[in-house]
Amino acid sequence: MSAPSMTLYYNAASPFARKVLVLLRETSQVDRITLKAVALTPVSPDAEVCANNPSGKIPALRLADDNVIHDSRVILEYLDQQHVGNPLIPKEGSARWRRLTLASLADAVTDAALLIRYETFLRPAEKHWTEWLDGQREKIARSLAYFENEAVTELSSHFDVAAISVACALGYLDFRQPDLGWRSTYPRLASWYYEVSQRPSMVETQPTV
Amino acid sequence: MSAPSMTLYYNAASPFARKVLVLLRETSQVDRITLKAVALTPVSPDAEVCANNPSGKIPALRLADDNVIHDSRVILEYLDQQHVGNPLIPKEGSARWRRLTLASLADAVTDAALLIRYETFLRPAEKHWTEWLDGQREKIARSLAYFENEAVTELSSHFDVAAISVACALGYLDFRQPDLGWRSTYPRLASWYYEVSQRPSMVETQPTV
């Protein structure tokens, strides 16, 4: 077996990095990657990450030829073309746009949850702004209601880019907002999430501090 | 000529919507789209947008079959497959990952510029947080330095997804931070931007309040 040829900059708490870790497992590519754990926030960047991705964000993937690709969506599509199994991102047609739109909505949930985290954990308490927090929470609530009412059957069909993105968004909500109580409001989504959470790819990538 | 079959939710000040408007012009698809201008912020969502995209974000594109796709990246790729000219997103190979990575970096600049806008324009003054603003400004500075030193020749090769994304990011910086003075620090990027700014697609989509 050849040595790993790619390096993934990640953090075990990062929901966007987790999507990549899950896809690597679902497509049997874990052995191809060297994991490089880094710690950073928007107000405390990591120098090595910045040297690889000037935005300072993770995940970033350094390829064997030393080119670096980012962000998570670009990495997911790149890695999905590097295996011989069924694609986790439909190559074309209406399925592609639908699954990528569901993934985009999941990423919007994750972005909102991250902005809430930055507001409540990084920012000094006297500078918290309630309307901002409410706006992000409403974004999450509308999106989860959509998954519950309009998309849960579709999500159940394949554990692909859409399902991985929603699962990682929900996992991040549980990690950072354990008292949110979303399961009682969105029971079908909760049932779907309970099932996909048992997958080894999800169990092995649970967020940790 | 058939009536427009798609509806784009946008705002004339939105840098992410502008990418779509520019691509529509560059690929001669303007006549296929009905534009629906909406006004929104993260703390004052628009009900019609939320009904189409639960995240509440623009751009969102309603297709002829009433399916809605988002976000801007998904819309750009969808529209790039609907015309017969040269693709503005490489279909495969290393060019695809490189151009999408440059576009992702441009989007990170735009995201940082939007967060600065929300902090300085929406948020009450007493809740502004200097470290947050500094972190976003450094993200922009590192990314512009990268475009200047590592990517300006590549950007010059095609006015494609990478170039459109960088041009719209710079246009948004000029629109919201006219005193930033980035041109003297990044003269090659400034020269490239001056040239692409003359394109009708850029002139006709200049941000307005």
Short mmCIF file of C-alpha atoms in Angstrom, two decimals:
data_model
loop_
_atom_site.label_atom_id
_atom_site.label_comp_id
_atom_site.label_asym_id
_atom_site.label_seq_id
_atom_site.Cartn_x
_atom_site.Cartn_y
_atom_site.Cartn_z
CA MET A 1 0.00 0.00 0.00
CA SER A 2 1.37 3.40 -0.92
CA ALA A 3 1.86 6.15 1.62
CA PRO A 4 -0.89 8.77 1.97
CA SER A 5 -0.52 11.33 -0.77
CA MET A 6 -2.82 14.08 0.44
CA THR A 7 -2.97 16.20 3.61
CA LEU A 8 -6.26 17.40 5.06
CA TYR A 9 -6.18 20.39 7.41
CA TYR A 10 -9.07 19.90 9.79
CA ASN A 11 -10.29 20.17 13.35
CA ALA A 12 -12.34 17.53 15.14
CA ALA A 13 -14.98 20.12 16.04
CA SER A 14 -15.34 21.55 12.51
CA PRO A 15 -18.64 20.62 10.85
CA PHE A 16 -17.37 21.48 7.37
CA ALA A 17 -14.27 19.33 7.85
CA ARG A 18 -16.50 16.54 9.13
CA LYS A 19 -18.32 16.35 5.79
CA VAL A 20 -14.97 15.50 4.20
CA LEU A 21 -14.10 12.94 6.88
CA VAL A 22 -17.47 11.24 6.38
CA LEU A 23 -17.16 11.15 2.59
CA LEU A 24 -13.65 9.71 2.89
CA ARG A 25 -15.07 6.85 4.96
CA GLU A 26 -18.13 6.30 2.78
CA THR A 27 -15.84 6.01 -0.28
CA SER A 28 -13.06 3.96 1.39
CA GLN A 29 -10.39 6.61 0.90
CA VAL A 30 -9.26 7.18 4.50
CA ASP A 31 -5.86 5.62 3.87
CA ARG A 32 -5.08 8.11 1.14
CA ILE A 33 -5.11 11.06 3.52
CA THR A 34 -2.80 12.37 6.22
CA LEU A 35 -4.83 14.28 8.77
CA LYS A 36 -3.35 17.48 10.13
CA ALA A 37 -5.28 18.81 13.12
CA VAL A 38 -5.25 22.58 13.56
CA ALA A 39 -6.91 24.96 16.00
CA LEU A 40 -8.26 28.27 14.82
CA THR A 41 -11.13 30.74 15.04
CA PRO A 42 -11.99 33.83 12.95
CA VAL A 43 -10.07 35.94 15.49
CA SER A 44 -7.09 33.59 15.95
CA PRO A 45 -5.97 32.21 12.58
CA ASP A 46 -3.44 29.40 12.15
CA ALA A 47 -0.32 30.35 10.20
CA GLU A 48 0.08 27.02 8.43
CA VAL A 49 -3.56 27.00 7.34
CA CYS A 50 -3.25 30.58 6.08
CA ALA A 51 -0.18 29.55 4.05
CA ASN A 52 -2.27 26.86 2.39
CA ASN A 53 -5.60 28.68 2.19
CA PRO A 54 -5.31 32.47 2.49
CA SER A 55 -8.87 32.71 3.80
CA GLY A 56 -7.57 30.85 6.87
CA LYS A 57 -10.47 28.39 6.78
CA ILE A 58 -10.64 24.64 7.13
CA PRO A 59 -11.00 22.16 5.60
CA ALA A 60 -8.22 22.62 3.04
CA LEU A 61 -6.74 19.69 1.12
CA ARG A 62 -3.15 19.64 -0.08
CA LEU A 63 -2.85 17.28 -3.05
CA ALA A 64 0.10 15.07 -3.97
CA ASP A 65 1.28 17.72 -6.47
CA ASP A 66 1.24 20.34 -3.66
CA ASN A 67 -1.72 22.17 -5.09
CA VAL A 68 -4.25 23.02 -2.39
CA ILE A 69 -7.99 22.90 -2.94
CA HIS A 70 -10.79 24.31 -0.78
CA ASP A 71 -13.47 24.84 0.48
CA SER A 72 -15.39 21.77 1.67
CA ARG A 73 -17.67 21.69 -1.37
CA VAL A 74 -14.77 21.68 -3.82
CA ILE A 75 -12.95 19.05 -1.76
CA LEU A 76 -16.05 16.83 -1.61
CA GLU A 77 -16.47 16.90 -5.35
CA TYR A 78 -12.77 16.31 -5.96
CA LEU A 79 -12.69 13.30 -3.64
CA ASP A 80 -15.92 11.95 -5.09
CA GLN A 81 -14.15 11.66 -8.45
CA GLN A 82 -11.25 9.70 -6.96
CA HIS A 83 -13.06 6.44 -6.18
CA VAL A 84 -14.74 3.75 -8.22
CA GLY A 85 -17.94 3.31 -6.19
CA ASN A 86 -21.27 4.97 -6.79
CA PRO A 87 -20.85 8.76 -6.89
CA LEU A 88 -22.07 10.60 -3.80
CA ILE A 89 -22.68 13.71 -5.92
CA PRO A 90 -24.86 13.04 -8.97
CA LYS A 91 -22.84 13.86 -12.07
CA GLU A 92 -25.62 15.56 -14.00
CA GLY A 93 -29.29 16.18 -14.51
CA SER A 94 -31.96 17.37 -12.11
CA ALA A 95 -30.67 15.04 -9.37
CA ARG A 96 -27.40 16.98 -9.30
CA TRP A 97 -29.07 20.37 -8.77
CA ARG A 98 -31.50 19.01 -6.23
CA ARG A 99 -28.90 17.24 -4.11
CA LEU A 100 -26.50 20.20 -4.29
CA THR A 101 -29.32 22.57 -3.30
CA LEU A 102 -30.17 20.40 -0.28
CA ALA A 103 -26.47 20.35 0.60
CA SER A 104 -26.32 24.14 0.23
CA LEU A 105 -29.28 24.50 2.62
CA ALA A 106 -27.54 22.21 5.11
CA ASP A 107 -24.38 24.33 4.81
CA ALA A 108 -26.50 27.42 5.51
CA VAL A 109 -27.67 25.75 8.75
CA THR A 110 -24.06 25.01 9.65
CA ASP A 111 -23.00 28.57 8.82
CA ALA A 112 -25.77 29.96 11.02
CA ALA A 113 -24.81 27.59 13.86
CA LEU A 114 -21.17 28.70 13.55
CA LEU A 115 -22.17 32.38 13.64
CA ILE A 116 -24.18 31.65 16.80
CA ARG A 117 -21.13 29.91 18.27
CA TYR A 118 -18.88 32.87 17.46
CA GLU A 119 -21.43 35.29 18.91
CA THR A 120 -22.00 33.43 22.15
CA PHE A 121 -18.58 31.88 22.77
CA LEU A 122 -15.95 34.15 21.19
CA ARG A 123 -17.51 37.61 21.37
CA PRO A 124 -17.48 39.46 24.71
CA ALA A 125 -20.86 39.16 26.45
CA GLU A 126 -21.62 42.88 26.44
CA LYS A 127 -21.36 42.90 22.63
CA HIS A 128 -23.88 40.13 22.00
CA TRP A 129 -26.72 41.24 19.75
CA THR A 130 -30.05 39.52 20.26
CA GLU A 131 -31.53 40.34 16.83
CA TRP A 132 -28.52 38.75 15.12
CA LEU A 133 -28.85 35.59 17.18
CA ASP A 134 -32.60 35.51 16.50
CA GLY A 135 -32.00 35.90 12.77
CA GLN A 136 -29.57 32.98 12.69
CA ARG A 137 -31.86 30.83 14.83
CA GLU A 138 -34.81 31.54 12.55
CA LYS A 139 -32.71 30.56 9.56
CA ILE A 140 -31.97 27.23 11.24
CA ALA A 141 -35.61 26.70 12.22
CA ARG A 142 -36.94 27.41 8.71
CA SER A 143 -34.38 25.09 7.18
CA LEU A 144 -35.04 22.22 9.59
CA ALA A 145 -38.79 22.64 8.99
CA TYR A 146 -38.11 22.37 5.26
CA PHE A 147 -36.07 19.19 5.71
CA GLU A 148 -38.83 17.78 7.90
CA ASN A 149 -41.74 18.64 5.64
CA GLU A 150 -40.30 18.66 2.14
CA ALA A 151 -37.12 16.62 2.00
CA VAL A 152 -36.85 13.84 4.56
CA THR A 153 -37.97 11.16 2.11
CA GLU A 154 -35.41 12.33 -0.42
CA LEU A 155 -32.71 12.39 2.22
CA SER A 156 -33.50 8.78 3.06
CA SER A 157 -32.85 7.56 -0.47
CA HIS A 158 -29.04 7.83 -0.46
CA PHE A 159 -26.36 8.75 2.03
CA ASP A 160 -24.84 11.17 -0.44
CA VAL A 161 -23.67 14.79 -0.47
CA ALA A 162 -27.10 16.06 0.60
CA ALA A 163 -27.55 13.54 3.41
CA ILE A 164 -23.94 13.91 4.61
CA SER A 165 -24.31 17.70 4.72
CA VAL A 166 -27.60 17.56 6.65
CA ALA A 167 -26.25 14.93 9.04
CA CYS A 168 -23.14 17.00 9.79
CA ALA A 169 -25.26 20.13 10.29
CA LEU A 170 -27.50 18.31 12.79
CA GLY A 171 -24.47 16.77 14.49
CA TYR A 172 -22.99 20.22 14.93
CA LEU A 173 -26.25 21.57 16.37
CA ASP A 174 -26.24 18.71 18.91
CA PHE A 175 -22.57 19.40 19.70
CA ARG A 176 -22.90 23.16 20.28
CA GLN A 177 -26.58 23.59 21.17
CA PRO A 178 -27.41 20.36 23.01
CA ASP A 179 -30.50 21.95 24.60
CA LEU A 180 -32.05 23.09 21.32
CA GLY A 181 -34.59 20.27 21.45
CA TRP A 182 -35.10 20.09 17.69
CA ARG A 183 -36.09 16.41 17.73
CA SER A 184 -39.56 16.99 19.19
CA THR A 185 -40.32 19.68 16.60
CA TYR A 186 -38.99 17.69 13.64
CA PRO A 187 -39.71 14.05 14.48
CA ARG A 188 -39.26 12.61 10.98
CA LEU A 189 -35.93 14.36 10.60
CA ALA A 190 -34.98 13.06 14.06
CA SER A 191 -35.85 9.52 13.04
CA TRP A 192 -33.81 9.81 9.84
CA TYR A 193 -30.89 11.31 11.79
CA TYR A 194 -31.03 8.57 14.40
CA GLU A 195 -30.64 6.01 11.67
CA VAL A 196 -27.78 7.66 9.75
CA SER A 197 -25.98 8.43 13.02
CA GLN A 198 -25.35 4.69 13.40
CA ARG A 199 -23.23 4.58 10.26
CA PRO A 200 -19.55 3.98 11.05
CA SER A 201 -18.65 7.09 9.05
CA MET A 202 -20.76 9.18 11.43
CA VAL A 203 -19.84 7.33 14.64
CA GLU A 204 -16.10 7.62 13.90
CA THR A 205 -16.26 11.36 13.16
CA GLN A 206 -18.34 12.59 16.09
CA PRO A 207 -17.25 16.14 16.95
CA THR A 208 -14.93 16.50 19.95
CA VAL A 209 -13.40 19.51 21.61
CA MET B 1 -38.94 34.36 -28.59
CA SER B 2 -40.35 32.47 -25.65
CA ALA B 3 -41.15 34.16 -22.37
CA PRO B 4 -38.57 33.98 -19.60
CA SER B 5 -38.88 30.65 -17.88
CA MET B 6 -36.81 31.21 -14.74
CA THR B 7 -37.02 33.72 -11.87
CA LEU B 8 -33.93 34.99 -10.09
CA TYR B 9 -34.37 36.46 -6.61
CA TYR B 10 -31.65 39.07 -6.25
CA ASN B 11 -30.73 42.50 -4.97
CA ALA B 12 -28.67 45.04 -6.91
CA ALA B 13 -26.27 45.37 -3.97
CA SER B 14 -25.71 41.61 -3.48
CA PRO B 15 -22.25 40.46 -4.55
CA PHE B 16 -23.30 36.81 -4.71
CA ALA B 17 -26.29 37.65 -6.91
CA ARG B 18 -24.00 39.75 -9.09
CA LYS B 19 -21.93 36.69 -9.99
CA VAL B 20 -25.09 35.18 -11.47
CA LEU B 21 -26.02 38.39 -13.32
CA VAL B 22 -22.52 38.55 -14.82
CA LEU B 23 -22.54 34.93 -15.91
CA LEU B 24 -25.97 35.37 -17.50
CA ARG B 25 -24.53 38.20 -19.60
CA GLU B 26 -21.31 36.42 -20.46
CA THR B 27 -23.32 33.42 -21.70
CA SER B 28 -26.10 35.40 -23.46
CA GLN B 29 -28.87 34.09 -21.23
CA VAL B 30 -30.31 37.33 -19.85
CA ASP B 31 -33.55 36.93 -21.78
CA ARG B 32 -34.26 33.59 -20.14
CA ILE B 33 -34.58 35.12 -16.68
CA THR B 34 -37.17 37.23 -14.91
CA LEU B 35 -35.46 39.31 -12.25
CA LYS B 36 -37.23 39.69 -8.92
CA ALA B 37 -35.61 42.33 -6.74
CA VAL B 38 -35.91 41.76 -2.99
CA ALA B 39 -34.59 43.60 0.06
CA LEU B 40 -33.35 41.66 3.05
CA THR B 41 -30.67 41.38 5.72
CA PRO B 42 -29.84 38.61 8.20
CA VAL B 43 -32.05 40.40 10.74
CA SER B 44 -34.92 41.27 8.37
CA PRO B 45 -35.68 38.34 6.08
CA ASP B 46 -38.00 38.50 3.07
CA ALA B 47 -41.02 36.19 3.26
CA GLU B 48 -41.08 35.34 -0.46
CA VAL B 49 -37.37 34.50 -0.48
CA CYS B 50 -37.80 32.34 2.62
CA ALA B 51 -40.64 30.48 0.88
CA ASN B 52 -38.27 29.70 -2.00
CA ASN B 53 -35.05 29.23 -0.04
CA PRO B 54 -35.59 28.51 3.67
CA SER B 55 -32.14 29.91 4.51
CA GLY B 56 -33.57 33.27 3.42
CA LYS B 57 -30.53 34.00 1.25
CA ILE B 58 -30.16 35.35 -2.25
CA PRO B 59 -29.53 34.54 -5.01
CA ALA B 60 -32.13 31.80 -5.44
CA LEU B 61 -33.29 30.63 -8.87
CA ARG B 62 -36.78 29.28 -9.51
CA LEU B 63 -36.70 27.02 -12.55
CA ALA B 64 -39.43 26.53 -15.15
CA ASP B 65 -40.55 23.36 -13.35
CA ASP B 66 -40.91 25.39 -10.10
CA ASN B 67 -37.95 23.70 -8.47
CA VAL B 68 -35.70 26.23 -6.75
CA ILE B 69 -31.93 25.96 -6.74
CA HIS B 70 -29.38 27.82 -4.61
CA ASP B 71 -26.83 29.05 -3.56
CA SER B 72 -24.83 31.12 -6.06
CA ARG B 73 -22.34 28.34 -6.75
CA VAL B 74 -25.04 25.83 -7.61
CA ILE B 75 -26.84 28.41 -9.75
CA LEU B 76 -23.64 29.31 -11.62
CA GLU B 77 -22.94 25.72 -12.49
CA TYR B 78 -26.54 25.06 -13.50
CA LEU B 79 -26.63 28.09 -15.80
CA ASP B 80 -23.21 27.23 -17.23
CA GLN B 81 -24.70 23.97 -18.50
CA GLN B 82 -27.60 25.75 -20.23
CA HIS B 83 -25.66 27.47 -23.02
CA VAL B 84 -23.68 26.31 -26.03
CA GLY B 85 -20.62 28.57 -25.67
CA ASN B 86 -17.35 27.74 -23.97
CA PRO B 87 -18.00 26.64 -20.40
CA LEU B 88 -17.13 29.20 -17.71
CA ILE B 89 -16.54 26.38 -15.23
CA PRO B 90 -14.10 23.74 -16.49
CA LYS B 91 -15.91 20.42 -16.66
CA GLU B 92 -13.09 18.28 -15.31
CA GLY B 93 -9.43 17.84 -14.56
CA SER B 94 -7.03 20.01 -12.59
CA ALA B 95 -8.40 23.18 -14.22
CA ARG B 96 -11.76 22.53 -12.58
CA TRP B 97 -10.34 22.23 -9.06
CA ARG B 98 -8.04 25.20 -9.52
CA ARG B 99 -10.69 27.54 -10.89
CA LEU B 100 -13.25 26.45 -8.26
CA THR B 101 -10.65 26.95 -5.51
CA LEU B 102 -9.91 30.48 -6.74
CA ALA B 103 -13.67 31.11 -6.86
CA SER B 104 -14.00 29.76 -3.33
CA LEU B 105 -11.27 32.13 -2.13
CA ALA B 106 -13.06 35.02 -3.81
CA ASP B 107 -16.29 33.99 -2.10
CA ALA B 108 -14.43 33.99 1.24
CA VAL B 109 -13.41 37.61 0.55
CA THR B 110 -17.03 38.46 -0.21
CA ASP B 111 -18.24 36.66 2.92
CA ALA B 112 -15.73 38.58 5.04
CA ALA B 113 -16.76 41.88 3.42
CA LEU B 114 -20.43 41.07 4.12
CA LEU B 115 -19.66 40.26 7.77
CA ILE B 116 -17.86 43.61 8.04
CA ARG B 117 -20.89 45.30 6.51
CA TYR B 118 -23.26 43.61 8.97
CA GLU B 119 -20.97 44.51 11.88
CA THR B 120 -20.54 48.17 10.96
CA PHE B 121 -23.91 48.95 9.36
CA LEU B 122 -26.53 46.69 10.94
CA ARG B 123 -25.19 46.05 14.45
CA PRO B 124 -25.60 48.79 17.09
CA ALA B 125 -22.35 50.74 17.51
CA GLU B 126 -21.81 49.78 21.14
CA LYS B 127 -21.78 46.11 20.16
CA HIS B 128 -19.06 46.38 17.53
CA TRP B 129 -16.11 44.06 18.22
CA THR B 130 -12.74 45.21 16.96
CA GLU B 131 -11.05 41.79 16.97
CA TRP B 132 -13.82 40.38 14.78
CA LEU B 133 -13.47 43.21 12.28
CA ASP B 134 -9.68 42.80 12.32
CA GLY B 135 -10.00 39.07 11.69
CA GLN B 136 -12.25 39.64 8.68
CA ARG B 137 -10.01 42.40 7.33
CA GLU B 138 -6.94 40.18 7.64
CA LYS B 139 -8.76 37.43 5.77
CA ILE B 140 -9.41 39.88 2.94
CA ALA B 141 -5.81 41.18 2.97
CA ARG B 142 -4.27 37.69 2.85
CA SER B 143 -6.57 36.68 0.02
CA LEU B 144 -5.92 39.80 -2.07
CA ALA B 145 -2.16 39.32 -1.53
CA TYR B 146 -2.54 35.77 -2.82
CA PHE B 147 -4.43 36.90 -5.92
CA GLU B 148 -1.75 39.57 -6.50
CA ASN B 149 1.27 37.32 -6.03
CA GLU B 150 0.09 33.87 -7.03
CA ALA B 151 -2.96 34.07 -9.26
CA VAL B 152 -3.25 37.25 -11.31
CA THR B 153 -1.78 35.68 -14.44
CA GLU B 154 -4.20 32.77 -14.16
CA LEU B 155 -7.10 35.15 -13.62
CA SER B 156 -6.16 36.96 -16.83
CA SER B 157 -6.47 33.84 -18.95
CA HIS B 158 -10.28 33.56 -18.99
CA PHE B 159 -13.19 35.55 -17.67
CA ASP B 160 -14.64 32.44 -16.09
CA VAL B 161 -16.04 31.40 -12.70
CA ALA B 162 -12.78 32.29 -10.94
CA ALA B 163 -12.40 35.68 -12.60
CA ILE B 164 -16.10 36.53 -12.22
CA SER B 165 -15.97 35.66 -8.51
CA VAL B 166 -12.84 37.73 -7.88
CA ALA B 167 -14.20 40.67 -9.90
CA CYS B 168 -17.49 40.66 -7.96
CA ALA B 169 -15.59 40.44 -4.65
CA LEU B 170 -13.46 43.46 -5.59
CA GLY B 171 -16.50 45.32 -6.87
CA TYR B 172 -18.21 44.75 -3.53
CA LEU B 173 -15.16 45.97 -1.62
CA ASP B 174 -15.20 49.17 -3.71
CA PHE B 175 -18.94 49.53 -3.14
CA ARG B 176 -18.88 49.12 0.66
CA GLN B 177 -15.32 50.09 1.59
CA PRO B 178 -14.43 52.77 -0.99
CA ASP B 179 -11.58 54.06 1.19
CA LEU B 180 -9.86 50.68 1.56
CA GLY B 181 -7.17 51.70 -0.92
CA TRP B 182 -6.36 48.15 -2.04
CA ARG B 183 -5.15 49.23 -5.50
CA SER B 184 -1.85 50.69 -4.30
CA THR B 185 -1.05 47.54 -2.30
CA TYR B 186 -2.03 45.12 -5.09
CA PRO B 187 -1.17 46.93 -8.33
CA ARG B 188 -1.25 43.91 -10.65
CA LEU B 189 -4.65 42.90 -9.31
CA ALA B 190 -5.78 46.50 -9.74
CA SER B 191 -4.63 46.50 -13.36
CA TRP B 192 -6.45 43.23 -14.04
CA TYR B 193 -9.58 44.54 -12.34
CA TYR B 194 -9.48 47.79 -14.29
CA GLU B 195 -9.52 45.80 -17.49
CA VAL B 196 -12.31 43.36 -16.62
CA SER B 197 -14.39 46.20 -15.16
CA GLN B 198 -14.83 47.49 -18.72
CA ARG B 199 -16.69 44.37 -19.80
CA PRO B 200 -20.38 45.08 -20.46
CA SER B 201 -21.29 42.29 -18.03
CA MET B 202 -19.50 44.16 -15.25
CA VAL B 203 -20.57 47.68 -16.27
CA GLU B 204 -24.23 46.67 -16.47
CA THR B 205 -24.25 44.98 -13.06
CA GLN B 206 -22.48 47.60 -10.95
CA PRO B 207 -23.85 47.43 -7.40
CA THR B 208 -26.40 50.08 -6.45
CA VAL B 209 -28.23 50.81 -3.25
#
